[in-house]
Amino acid sequence: MVNQIPHIIIGRLPLYLRALNRLQKDGYEYASSRELGKLLDLSAAQIRKDLSHFGELGKRGKGYEIEFLICKLNQILNTDNIWKMIVIGAGDLGSGLTRYKGFANRGFQVSAIFDIDPQKIGKKIGDLVVKDIRELEKFVKTNKIQIAVLAIPAKYAQDVIDDLVDTGITAILNYAPIYLKAPHGVQIEHIDPAVHLQKLSYFLK
Amino acid sequence: MVNQIPHIIIGRLPLYLRALNRLQKDGYEYASSRELGKLLDLSAAQIRKDLSHFGELGKRGKGYEIEFLICKLNQILNTDNIWKMIVIGAGDLGSGLTRYKGFANRGFQVSAIFDIDPQKIGKKIGDLVVKDIRELEKFVKTNKIQIAVLAIPAKYAQDVIDDLVDTGITAILNYAPIYLKAPHGVQIEHIDPAVHLQKLSYFLK
DNA sequence: TAGATTGTTAATCGATTAACAATC
DNA sequence: TAGATTGTTAATCGATTAACAATC
């Protein structure tokens, strides 16, 4: 296996995957670096360079076989089978993520949703029933969950992260608009709509 | 005014702002580049370099006055007053964003939510009532809206973008997991949880 | 074969860091 | 003044691009 791929490249692989899925759905069988680049607003050279880190994945004269490349990228990203994950917080966002149909074909599945609010515990959301947060540890350990999605208010986020880390979770997708501390080895990705809006507003007026 | 600040720097300003707000709330008055760097996992030198693009914002020997810097960054990002925005799609995500209380103090306010589904039109969400998508153009023009948030399924996204662009919207925050075409001058930011999950999963196992 | 497109090298470009004089 | 931290220059590092031989 190839070692030490720069993070910036890893960050682009999901984008390649998304574009390839789109092309496949549109009926294409091959995609050239030029076509992909156009779709993603990247240079063809960059796409070839990125992909070359993982072997010779293309066919000279033809481009990249879409099916094969999707498969390969999923292998690299470890999304070639389904990760079970849990959602913390059964508000609008947590509920939406739990009901969201778009995860399954990209390697993820919500297998439980938790809340602390007795009013929400027991409520049905999609195919799942909201569990009491006190069952968190047992559930994570029994089901060997590795990914958690945090959809709770900022003020509770650090406490919950600490609990999650204790249970053995090592990957967290955080929707709370706050910086969170976690020990080395625990990956956190942040999604904060206000950050994106602020970037947009810079270009306005 | 300073010209042509690299995008990569603009992208970090909202993060600085988030950290500064946090520090202010915790009672601090000054923050040094070293402290900020620690909080954000960036080097102190980088933070000083970034901020120096916008003038001499710090005090030698003391650091940056938090209140002043927050103010300044908001000026730079154009978030020193409230942008009115619209949400398209009254599903879980659109509803959640509409009800979300965290936008106001960061420069944004949802001023209408639209859907195409007669079942959803007229429904109350937070302080707003879901409007018919056919009222979109009139509303945007009357209220001089410049920012739209897209929270609809991927298959409708391009059509809606085209409509939005026609009404004069120039900034779009897109939650549909798909690449969207828009004319030069229309900024689109993408939020796709699966992309973040795929990055996380690369580091798992 | 001719045309197309990859994989890869070397050149370029831009971003980050180290270091330190300036100064609060 | 002594200590601290900025703002900025120059050096370093890494990412992107241009170009082209290899090859389907």
Short mmCIF file of C-alpha atoms (C1' of nucleotides) in Angstrom, two decimals:
data_model
loop_
_atom_site.label_atom_id
_atom_site.label_comp_id
_atom_site.label_asym_id
_atom_site.label_seq_id
_atom_site.Cartn_x
_atom_site.Cartn_y
_atom_site.Cartn_z
CA MET A 1 0.00 0.00 0.00
CA VAL A 2 1.15 3.52 -0.72
CA ASN A 3 2.12 5.59 2.32
CA GLN A 4 1.66 9.11 3.49
CA ILE A 5 -0.61 10.55 0.87
CA PRO A 6 -0.98 14.29 1.52
CA HIS A 7 -4.25 15.16 3.24
CA ILE A 8 -5.09 17.64 0.55
CA ILE A 9 -5.25 14.82 -1.96
CA ILE A 10 -7.37 12.61 0.30
CA GLY A 11 -9.75 15.54 0.62
CA ARG A 12 -10.26 15.59 -3.12
CA LEU A 13 -10.95 11.89 -3.54
CA PRO A 14 -14.56 12.11 -2.31
CA LEU A 15 -15.12 14.87 -4.85
CA TYR A 16 -13.77 12.68 -7.63
CA LEU A 17 -16.06 9.94 -6.44
CA ARG A 18 -19.08 12.20 -6.49
CA ALA A 19 -18.29 13.36 -10.03
CA LEU A 20 -17.67 9.80 -11.21
CA ASN A 21 -20.94 8.58 -9.76
CA ARG A 22 -22.68 11.34 -11.58
CA LEU A 23 -21.02 10.47 -14.89
CA GLN A 24 -21.79 6.79 -14.44
CA LYS A 25 -25.43 7.59 -13.81
CA ASP A 26 -25.43 9.67 -16.98
CA GLY A 27 -24.33 6.57 -18.89
CA TYR A 28 -20.63 7.23 -19.43
CA GLU A 29 -18.12 4.42 -19.25
CA TYR A 30 -14.85 6.34 -19.44
CA ALA A 31 -13.83 9.73 -18.14
CA SER A 32 -10.67 11.56 -19.13
CA SER A 33 -8.77 13.75 -16.70
CA ARG A 34 -9.80 16.68 -18.86
CA GLU A 35 -13.53 15.92 -18.51
CA LEU A 36 -13.26 15.33 -14.78
CA GLY A 37 -11.29 18.51 -14.39
CA LYS A 38 -13.94 20.50 -16.18
CA LEU A 39 -16.63 19.08 -13.94
CA LEU A 40 -14.67 19.76 -10.78
CA ASP A 41 -12.94 22.97 -11.74
CA LEU A 42 -9.51 21.42 -11.41
CA SER A 43 -6.72 21.05 -13.94
CA ALA A 44 -6.43 17.79 -15.82
CA ALA A 45 -2.80 17.57 -14.71
CA GLN A 46 -3.79 17.74 -11.09
CA ILE A 47 -6.29 14.94 -11.41
CA ARG A 48 -3.76 12.71 -13.14
CA LYS A 49 -1.16 13.57 -10.54
CA ASP A 50 -3.51 12.86 -7.65
CA LEU A 51 -4.64 9.52 -9.04
CA SER A 52 -1.10 8.46 -9.94
CA HIS A 53 -0.36 8.22 -6.21
CA PHE A 54 -2.46 5.07 -6.13
CA GLY A 55 -1.04 3.26 -9.13
CA GLU A 56 -1.69 3.39 -12.87
CA LEU A 57 -5.45 3.66 -12.79
CA GLY A 58 -6.09 4.97 -16.30
CA LYS A 59 -5.80 3.71 -19.84
CA ARG A 60 -3.63 5.79 -22.16
CA GLY A 61 -5.61 7.01 -25.11
CA LYS A 62 -8.95 6.28 -23.40
CA GLY A 63 -9.04 7.82 -19.96
CA TYR A 64 -10.23 6.26 -16.69
CA GLU A 65 -12.76 3.45 -16.65
CA ILE A 66 -15.44 4.91 -14.41
CA GLU A 67 -16.63 1.71 -12.78
CA PHE A 68 -13.10 0.62 -11.99
CA LEU A 69 -12.06 4.01 -10.66
CA ILE A 70 -15.13 4.28 -8.41
CA CYS A 71 -14.29 0.87 -7.05
CA LYS A 72 -10.65 1.79 -6.50
CA LEU A 73 -11.42 5.10 -4.81
CA ASN A 74 -13.86 3.39 -2.50
CA GLN A 75 -11.14 0.92 -1.59
CA ILE A 76 -8.72 3.71 -0.86
CA LEU A 77 -11.24 5.62 1.25
CA ASN A 78 -12.37 2.45 3.04
CA THR A 79 -15.90 2.96 1.82
CA ASP A 80 -16.06 -0.32 -0.04
CA ASN A 81 -18.32 -1.61 2.65
CA ILE A 82 -20.87 0.03 4.92
CA TRP A 83 -19.80 1.84 8.09
CA LYS A 84 -22.38 1.81 10.82
CA MET A 85 -22.62 5.14 12.58
CA ILE A 86 -24.65 6.77 15.30
CA VAL A 87 -26.28 10.17 15.44
CA ILE A 88 -26.33 12.13 18.70
CA GLY A 89 -29.20 14.58 18.93
CA ALA A 90 -32.72 14.02 17.65
CA GLY A 91 -33.53 17.60 16.71
CA ASP A 92 -34.26 18.70 13.16
CA LEU A 93 -30.73 18.09 12.03
CA GLY A 94 -30.22 14.73 13.68
CA SER A 95 -33.61 13.56 12.46
CA GLY A 96 -32.87 14.74 8.96
CA LEU A 97 -29.54 12.97 8.86
CA THR A 98 -31.12 9.80 10.22
CA ARG A 99 -33.81 9.82 7.56
CA TYR A 100 -31.42 10.85 4.80
CA LYS A 101 -31.33 8.29 2.01
CA GLY A 102 -28.10 9.48 0.44
CA PHE A 103 -25.64 7.79 2.79
CA ALA A 104 -26.22 4.16 1.94
CA ASN A 105 -24.73 4.23 -1.54
CA ARG A 106 -21.71 6.15 -0.32
CA GLY A 107 -20.69 3.75 2.39
CA PHE A 108 -22.56 4.81 5.51
CA GLN A 109 -25.61 3.86 7.52
CA VAL A 110 -27.14 5.37 10.62
CA SER A 111 -27.69 2.49 13.02
CA ALA A 112 -28.95 4.42 16.05
CA ILE A 113 -29.95 7.88 17.15
CA PHE A 114 -29.63 9.15 20.72
CA ASP A 115 -31.00 12.03 22.73
CA ILE A 116 -31.09 13.12 26.34
CA ASP A 117 -34.57 14.65 26.21
CA PRO A 118 -37.25 12.24 27.60
CA GLN A 119 -39.75 13.81 25.20
CA LYS A 120 -37.69 12.64 22.25
CA ILE A 121 -36.59 9.25 23.57
CA GLY A 122 -38.83 6.56 22.12
CA LYS A 123 -39.93 8.67 19.17
CA LYS A 124 -39.74 7.00 15.80
CA ILE A 125 -37.47 8.56 13.19
CA GLY A 126 -37.33 6.77 9.88
CA ASP A 127 -36.74 3.12 10.76
CA LEU A 128 -35.20 3.91 14.11
CA VAL A 129 -36.43 4.70 17.59
CA VAL A 130 -34.61 7.43 19.54
CA LYS A 131 -32.54 5.85 22.30
CA ASP A 132 -31.65 7.25 25.69
CA ILE A 133 -28.14 8.73 25.67
CA ARG A 134 -27.41 6.57 28.72
CA GLU A 135 -27.44 3.54 26.43
CA LEU A 136 -24.68 5.08 24.32
CA GLU A 137 -21.71 3.23 25.70
CA LYS A 138 -23.31 -0.18 25.65
CA PHE A 139 -24.58 0.28 22.13
CA VAL A 140 -21.28 1.52 20.73
CA LYS A 141 -19.33 -1.31 22.31
CA THR A 142 -21.81 -4.05 21.42
CA ASN A 143 -22.06 -2.91 17.83
CA LYS A 144 -18.44 -1.83 17.41
CA ILE A 145 -19.43 1.59 16.14
CA GLN A 146 -16.55 3.79 15.01
CA ILE A 147 -18.25 6.89 13.61
CA ALA A 148 -20.50 9.35 15.41
CA VAL A 149 -22.34 12.39 14.09
CA LEU A 150 -22.83 15.21 16.57
CA ALA A 151 -26.00 17.22 16.03
CA ILE A 152 -26.47 18.91 19.40
CA PRO A 153 -26.12 22.46 20.75
CA ALA A 154 -22.57 23.76 21.15
CA LYS A 155 -22.70 23.89 24.93
CA TYR A 156 -23.13 20.14 25.32
CA ALA A 157 -20.74 19.18 22.56
CA GLN A 158 -17.49 18.87 24.51
CA ASP A 159 -19.06 16.68 27.20
CA VAL A 160 -20.55 14.37 24.63
CA ILE A 161 -17.26 14.19 22.72
CA ASP A 162 -15.53 13.12 25.91
CA ASP A 163 -18.11 10.37 26.42
CA LEU A 164 -17.80 9.27 22.82
CA VAL A 165 -14.04 9.05 23.04
CA ASP A 166 -14.38 6.95 26.18
CA THR A 167 -16.57 4.45 24.36
CA GLY A 168 -13.92 4.04 21.68
CA ILE A 169 -15.32 6.15 18.86
CA THR A 170 -12.47 7.45 16.70
CA ALA A 171 -14.22 9.44 13.98
CA ILE A 172 -16.63 12.28 14.61
CA LEU A 173 -18.59 14.50 12.27
CA ASN A 174 -19.40 17.59 14.29
CA TYR A 175 -22.24 19.98 13.49
CA ALA A 176 -21.89 22.05 16.66
CA PRO A 177 -20.32 25.42 15.84
CA ILE A 178 -17.46 25.06 18.29
CA TYR A 179 -13.92 23.76 18.54
CA LEU A 180 -13.67 20.47 20.30
CA LYS A 181 -10.77 18.82 22.00
CA ALA A 182 -10.12 15.19 21.41
CA PRO A 183 -7.08 13.01 22.00
CA HIS A 184 -4.64 12.33 19.20
CA GLY A 185 -6.00 9.58 17.00
CA VAL A 186 -9.58 10.77 17.12
CA GLN A 187 -10.47 12.49 13.85
CA ILE A 188 -13.03 15.27 13.90
CA GLU A 189 -14.57 16.88 10.83
CA HIS A 190 -16.55 20.08 11.26
CA ILE A 191 -19.59 21.24 9.34
CA ASP A 192 -20.69 24.77 10.15
CA PRO A 193 -23.04 26.49 7.70
CA ALA A 194 -22.25 29.95 9.10
CA VAL A 195 -18.60 29.51 8.13
CA HIS A 196 -19.63 28.91 4.52
CA LEU A 197 -22.07 31.79 4.58
CA GLN A 198 -19.35 34.09 5.85
CA LYS A 199 -17.12 33.04 3.00
CA LEU A 200 -19.94 33.78 0.58
CA SER A 201 -20.65 37.16 2.07
CA TYR A 202 -17.04 38.25 1.55
CA PHE A 203 -17.71 38.24 -2.16
CA LEU A 204 -21.03 40.07 -1.96
CA LYS A 205 -21.62 43.73 -2.74
CA MET B 1 -8.95 48.69 0.78
CA VAL B 2 -6.55 45.83 0.29
CA ASN B 3 -6.94 43.89 -2.93
CA GLN B 4 -6.82 40.31 -3.99
CA ILE B 5 -6.50 38.48 -0.74
CA PRO B 6 -5.91 34.77 -1.48
CA HIS B 7 -9.06 32.66 -1.08
CA ILE B 8 -7.30 30.36 1.29
CA ILE B 9 -6.91 33.23 3.74
CA ILE B 10 -10.52 34.34 3.39
CA GLY B 11 -11.50 30.78 4.16
CA ARG B 12 -9.69 30.95 7.48
CA LEU B 13 -11.20 34.23 8.64
CA PRO B 14 -14.54 32.68 9.71
CA LEU B 15 -12.55 30.19 11.77
CA TYR B 16 -10.66 32.99 13.48
CA LEU B 17 -13.97 34.66 14.16
CA ARG B 18 -15.43 31.54 15.69
CA ALA B 19 -12.41 31.09 17.96
CA LEU B 20 -12.43 34.76 18.97
CA ASN B 21 -16.13 34.65 19.82
CA ARG B 22 -15.44 31.69 21.98
CA LEU B 23 -12.57 33.40 23.79
CA GLN B 24 -14.63 36.54 24.30
CA LYS B 25 -17.44 34.50 25.79
CA ASP B 26 -14.90 32.89 28.12
CA GLY B 27 -14.01 36.35 29.39
CA TYR B 28 -10.73 37.05 27.61
CA GLU B 29 -9.91 40.51 26.34
CA TYR B 30 -6.73 39.83 24.38
CA ALA B 31 -5.59 36.87 22.34
CA SER B 32 -2.07 36.32 21.10
CA SER B 33 -1.32 34.66 17.80
CA ARG B 34 0.15 31.81 19.79
CA GLU B 35 -3.06 31.22 21.76
CA LEU B 36 -5.23 31.47 18.66
CA GLY B 37 -2.93 29.12 16.84
CA LYS B 38 -3.18 26.55 19.56
CA LEU B 39 -6.96 26.73 19.50
CA LEU B 40 -7.13 26.41 15.73
CA ASP B 41 -4.21 24.09 15.13
CA LEU B 42 -2.38 26.66 13.07
CA SER B 43 1.05 28.21 13.55
CA ALA B 44 1.26 31.58 15.26
CA ALA B 45 3.22 32.89 12.29
CA GLN B 46 0.44 31.99 9.92
CA ILE B 47 -2.15 33.81 11.95
CA ARG B 48 -0.01 36.94 12.14
CA LYS B 49 0.68 36.72 8.42
CA ASP B 50 -2.98 36.27 7.55
CA LEU B 51 -4.13 39.16 9.71
CA SER B 52 -1.34 41.45 8.50
CA HIS B 53 -3.02 41.50 5.09
CA PHE B 54 -5.66 43.73 6.59
CA GLY B 55 -3.48 46.25 8.42
CA GLU B 56 -1.76 46.31 11.78
CA LEU B 57 -4.50 44.77 13.87
CA GLY B 58 -2.51 43.72 16.92
CA LYS B 59 -0.65 45.40 19.75
CA ARG B 60 3.02 44.45 20.13
CA GLY B 61 3.64 42.94 23.49
CA LYS B 62 -0.05 42.31 24.16
CA GLY B 63 -1.62 40.46 21.25
CA TYR B 64 -4.91 41.16 19.50
CA GLU B 65 -7.76 42.93 21.25
CA ILE B 66 -10.56 40.43 20.82
CA GLU B 67 -13.46 42.85 20.58
CA PHE B 68 -11.65 44.97 18.00
CA LEU B 69 -10.53 42.00 15.93
CA ILE B 70 -14.02 40.47 15.86
CA CYS B 71 -15.33 43.80 14.67
CA LYS B 72 -12.64 44.10 12.02
CA LEU B 73 -13.08 40.56 10.71
CA ASN B 74 -16.81 41.10 10.44
CA GLN B 75 -16.13 44.23 8.43
CA ILE B 76 -13.81 42.34 6.11
CA LEU B 77 -16.26 39.49 5.64
CA ASN B 78 -19.20 41.88 5.20
CA THR B 79 -20.96 40.34 8.15
CA ASP B 80 -21.11 43.57 10.12
CA ASN B 81 -24.79 43.73 9.37
CA ILE B 82 -27.43 41.09 8.80
CA TRP B 83 -27.86 39.43 5.42
CA LYS B 84 -31.37 38.29 4.69
CA MET B 85 -31.44 34.91 3.02
CA ILE B 86 -33.97 32.41 1.78
CA VAL B 87 -34.14 28.68 2.23
CA ILE B 88 -35.37 26.48 -0.61
CA GLY B 89 -36.86 23.20 0.56
CA ALA B 90 -38.94 22.67 3.69
CA GLY B 91 -37.82 19.15 4.51
CA ASP B 92 -35.96 18.28 7.70
CA LEU B 93 -32.86 20.14 6.67
CA GLY B 94 -34.57 23.28 5.40
CA SER B 95 -36.80 23.37 8.47
CA GLY B 96 -33.84 22.91 10.76
CA LEU B 97 -31.87 25.70 9.13
CA THR B 98 -34.90 27.98 9.28
CA ARG B 99 -35.38 27.35 12.98
CA TYR B 100 -31.66 27.49 13.74
CA LYS B 101 -30.85 30.21 16.25
CA GLY B 102 -27.12 30.33 15.54
CA PHE B 103 -27.20 32.46 12.40
CA ALA B 104 -28.34 35.78 13.83
CA ASN B 105 -25.21 36.58 15.81
CA ARG B 106 -23.02 35.66 12.87
CA GLY B 107 -24.62 37.95 10.34
CA PHE B 108 -27.45 35.99 8.77
CA GLN B 109 -31.20 35.65 8.99
CA VAL B 110 -33.62 33.40 7.15
CA SER B 111 -36.36 35.65 5.85
CA ALA B 112 -38.39 33.09 3.89
CA ILE B 113 -38.63 29.39 3.18
CA PHE B 114 -40.01 27.94 -0.04
CA ASP B 115 -41.22 24.57 -1.21
CA ILE B 116 -42.98 23.12 -4.23
CA ASP B 117 -45.03 20.56 -2.27
CA PRO B 118 -48.63 21.75 -1.63
CA GLN B 119 -48.60 19.71 1.58
CA LYS B 120 -45.77 21.81 2.93
CA ILE B 121 -46.82 25.21 1.61
CA GLY B 122 -48.57 27.15 4.37
CA LYS B 123 -47.01 25.12 7.15
CA LYS B 124 -45.49 27.12 9.98
CA ILE B 125 -41.76 26.69 10.61
CA GLY B 126 -40.37 28.78 13.44
CA ASP B 127 -41.65 32.29 12.79
CA LEU B 128 -42.14 31.70 9.09
CA VAL B 129 -44.80 30.17 6.88
CA VAL B 130 -43.65 28.02 3.96
CA LYS B 131 -44.19 29.88 0.72
CA ASP B 132 -45.00 28.51 -2.72
CA ILE B 133 -41.88 28.30 -4.86
CA ARG B 134 -43.80 30.24 -7.52
CA GLU B 135 -43.52 33.30 -5.32
CA LEU B 136 -39.73 33.02 -5.34
CA GLU B 137 -38.91 35.58 -7.98
CA LYS B 138 -41.23 38.24 -6.64
CA PHE B 139 -40.00 37.78 -3.08
CA VAL B 140 -36.31 37.88 -3.99
CA LYS B 141 -36.71 41.00 -6.07
CA THR B 142 -38.97 42.83 -3.62
CA ASN B 143 -36.71 42.06 -0.69
CA LYS B 144 -33.42 42.32 -2.55
CA ILE B 145 -32.29 38.92 -1.32
CA GLN B 146 -28.75 37.96 -2.30
CA ILE B 147 -28.18 34.64 -0.53
CA ALA B 148 -30.09 31.38 -0.97
CA VAL B 149 -29.68 28.06 0.83
CA LEU B 150 -30.53 25.00 -1.22
CA ALA B 151 -31.92 22.11 0.80
CA ILE B 152 -33.64 20.00 -1.84
CA PRO B 153 -32.97 16.65 -3.54
CA ALA B 154 -30.11 16.59 -6.02
CA LYS B 155 -32.33 15.98 -9.03
CA TYR B 156 -34.12 19.31 -8.72
CA ALA B 157 -31.08 21.33 -7.72
CA GLN B 158 -29.86 22.48 -11.12
CA ASP B 159 -33.31 23.70 -12.17
CA VAL B 160 -33.72 25.66 -8.99
CA ILE B 161 -30.23 27.14 -9.29
CA ASP B 162 -31.11 28.36 -12.76
CA ASP B 163 -34.25 30.02 -11.40
CA LEU B 164 -32.33 31.55 -8.52
CA VAL B 165 -29.71 32.98 -10.83
CA ASP B 166 -32.47 34.49 -12.96
CA THR B 167 -33.88 36.29 -9.95
CA GLY B 168 -30.52 37.87 -9.26
CA ILE B 169 -29.25 35.72 -6.38
CA THR B 170 -25.44 35.69 -6.40
CA ALA B 171 -24.52 33.54 -3.42
CA ILE B 172 -25.75 30.01 -2.87
CA LEU B 173 -25.13 27.54 -0.08
CA ASN B 174 -25.86 24.15 -1.58
CA TYR B 175 -26.74 21.04 0.42
CA ALA B 176 -27.61 18.90 -2.59
CA PRO B 177 -24.84 16.34 -3.17
CA ILE B 178 -24.23 17.36 -6.75
CA TYR B 179 -22.13 19.74 -8.85
CA LEU B 180 -24.06 22.71 -10.06
CA LYS B 181 -23.39 25.03 -12.93
CA ALA B 182 -23.79 28.72 -12.42
CA PRO B 183 -22.59 31.71 -14.41
CA HIS B 184 -19.38 33.48 -13.46
CA GLY B 185 -20.04 35.83 -10.59
CA VAL B 186 -22.42 33.50 -8.77
CA GLN B 187 -20.63 31.95 -5.80
CA ILE B 188 -21.65 28.49 -4.68
CA GLU B 189 -20.51 26.79 -1.48
CA HIS B 190 -21.16 23.08 -1.03
CA ILE B 191 -21.95 21.19 2.14
CA ASP B 192 -22.05 17.43 1.73
CA PRO B 193 -21.83 15.30 4.86
CA ALA B 194 -20.90 12.18 2.91
CA VAL B 195 -17.76 13.90 1.66
CA HIS B 196 -16.64 14.53 5.24
CA LEU B 197 -17.54 11.01 6.28
CA GLN B 198 -15.48 9.62 3.43
CA LYS B 199 -12.50 11.67 4.57
CA LEU B 200 -12.99 10.30 8.08
CA SER B 201 -13.24 6.74 6.91
CA TYR B 202 -9.87 7.00 5.13
CA PHE B 203 -8.25 7.17 8.54
CA LEU B 204 -10.25 4.32 10.08
CA LYS B 205 -9.05 0.79 10.64
"C1'" DT C 1 -0.94 3.87 -38.30
"C1'" DA C 2 -2.83 8.33 -36.34
"C1'" DG C 3 -5.09 10.26 -32.52
"C1'" DA C 4 -5.80 10.52 -27.84
"C1'" DT C 5 -4.66 10.51 -23.23
"C1'" DT C 6 -2.05 8.78 -19.53
"C1'" DG C 7 1.91 8.87 -16.08
"C1'" DT C 8 5.75 11.38 -14.74
"C1'" DT C 9 9.51 14.73 -14.67
"C1'" DA C 10 11.04 19.29 -14.12
"C1'" DA C 11 9.69 24.06 -13.65
"C1'" DT C 12 6.76 27.19 -11.54
"C1'" DC C 13 4.05 29.05 -8.38
"C1'" DG C 14 2.23 30.06 -3.94
"C1'" DA C 15 1.76 29.12 0.88
"C1'" DT C 16 3.95 28.31 5.29
"C1'" DT C 17 7.53 28.93 8.54
"C1'" DA C 18 11.59 30.76 10.86
"C1'" DA C 19 13.70 34.55 12.49
"C1'" DC C 20 14.18 39.01 14.17
"C1'" DA C 21 13.87 44.07 14.38
"C1'" DA C 22 10.27 47.06 15.94
"C1'" DT C 23 7.57 48.43 19.61
"C1'" DC C 24 4.01 48.20 23.17
"C1'" DT D 1 13.82 48.92 31.70
"C1'" DA D 2 12.74 43.91 30.74
"C1'" DG D 3 9.46 40.93 28.76
"C1'" DA D 4 6.30 39.90 25.39
"C1'" DT D 5 4.43 39.76 21.02
"C1'" DT D 6 3.63 41.87 16.74
"C1'" DG D 7 4.59 42.75 11.66
"C1'" DT D 8 7.49 41.55 8.04
"C1'" DT D 9 11.37 39.69 5.41
"C1'" DA D 10 13.72 35.91 3.57
"C1'" DA D 11 14.04 30.93 3.42
"C1'" DT D 12 11.73 26.78 3.01
"C1'" DC D 13 8.49 23.79 1.85
"C1'" DG D 14 4.91 21.73 -0.78
"C1'" DA D 15 1.44 21.88 -4.28
"C1'" DT D 16 0.22 22.89 -9.01
"C1'" DT D 17 1.19 23.15 -13.76
"C1'" DA D 18 3.46 22.52 -18.21
"C1'" DA D 19 5.35 19.50 -21.17
"C1'" DC D 20 6.24 15.32 -23.32
"C1'" DA D 21 7.62 10.45 -23.83
"C1'" DA D 22 5.08 6.26 -23.33
"C1'" DT D 23 1.41 3.65 -24.88
"C1'" DC D 24 -3.41 2.28 -25.63
#
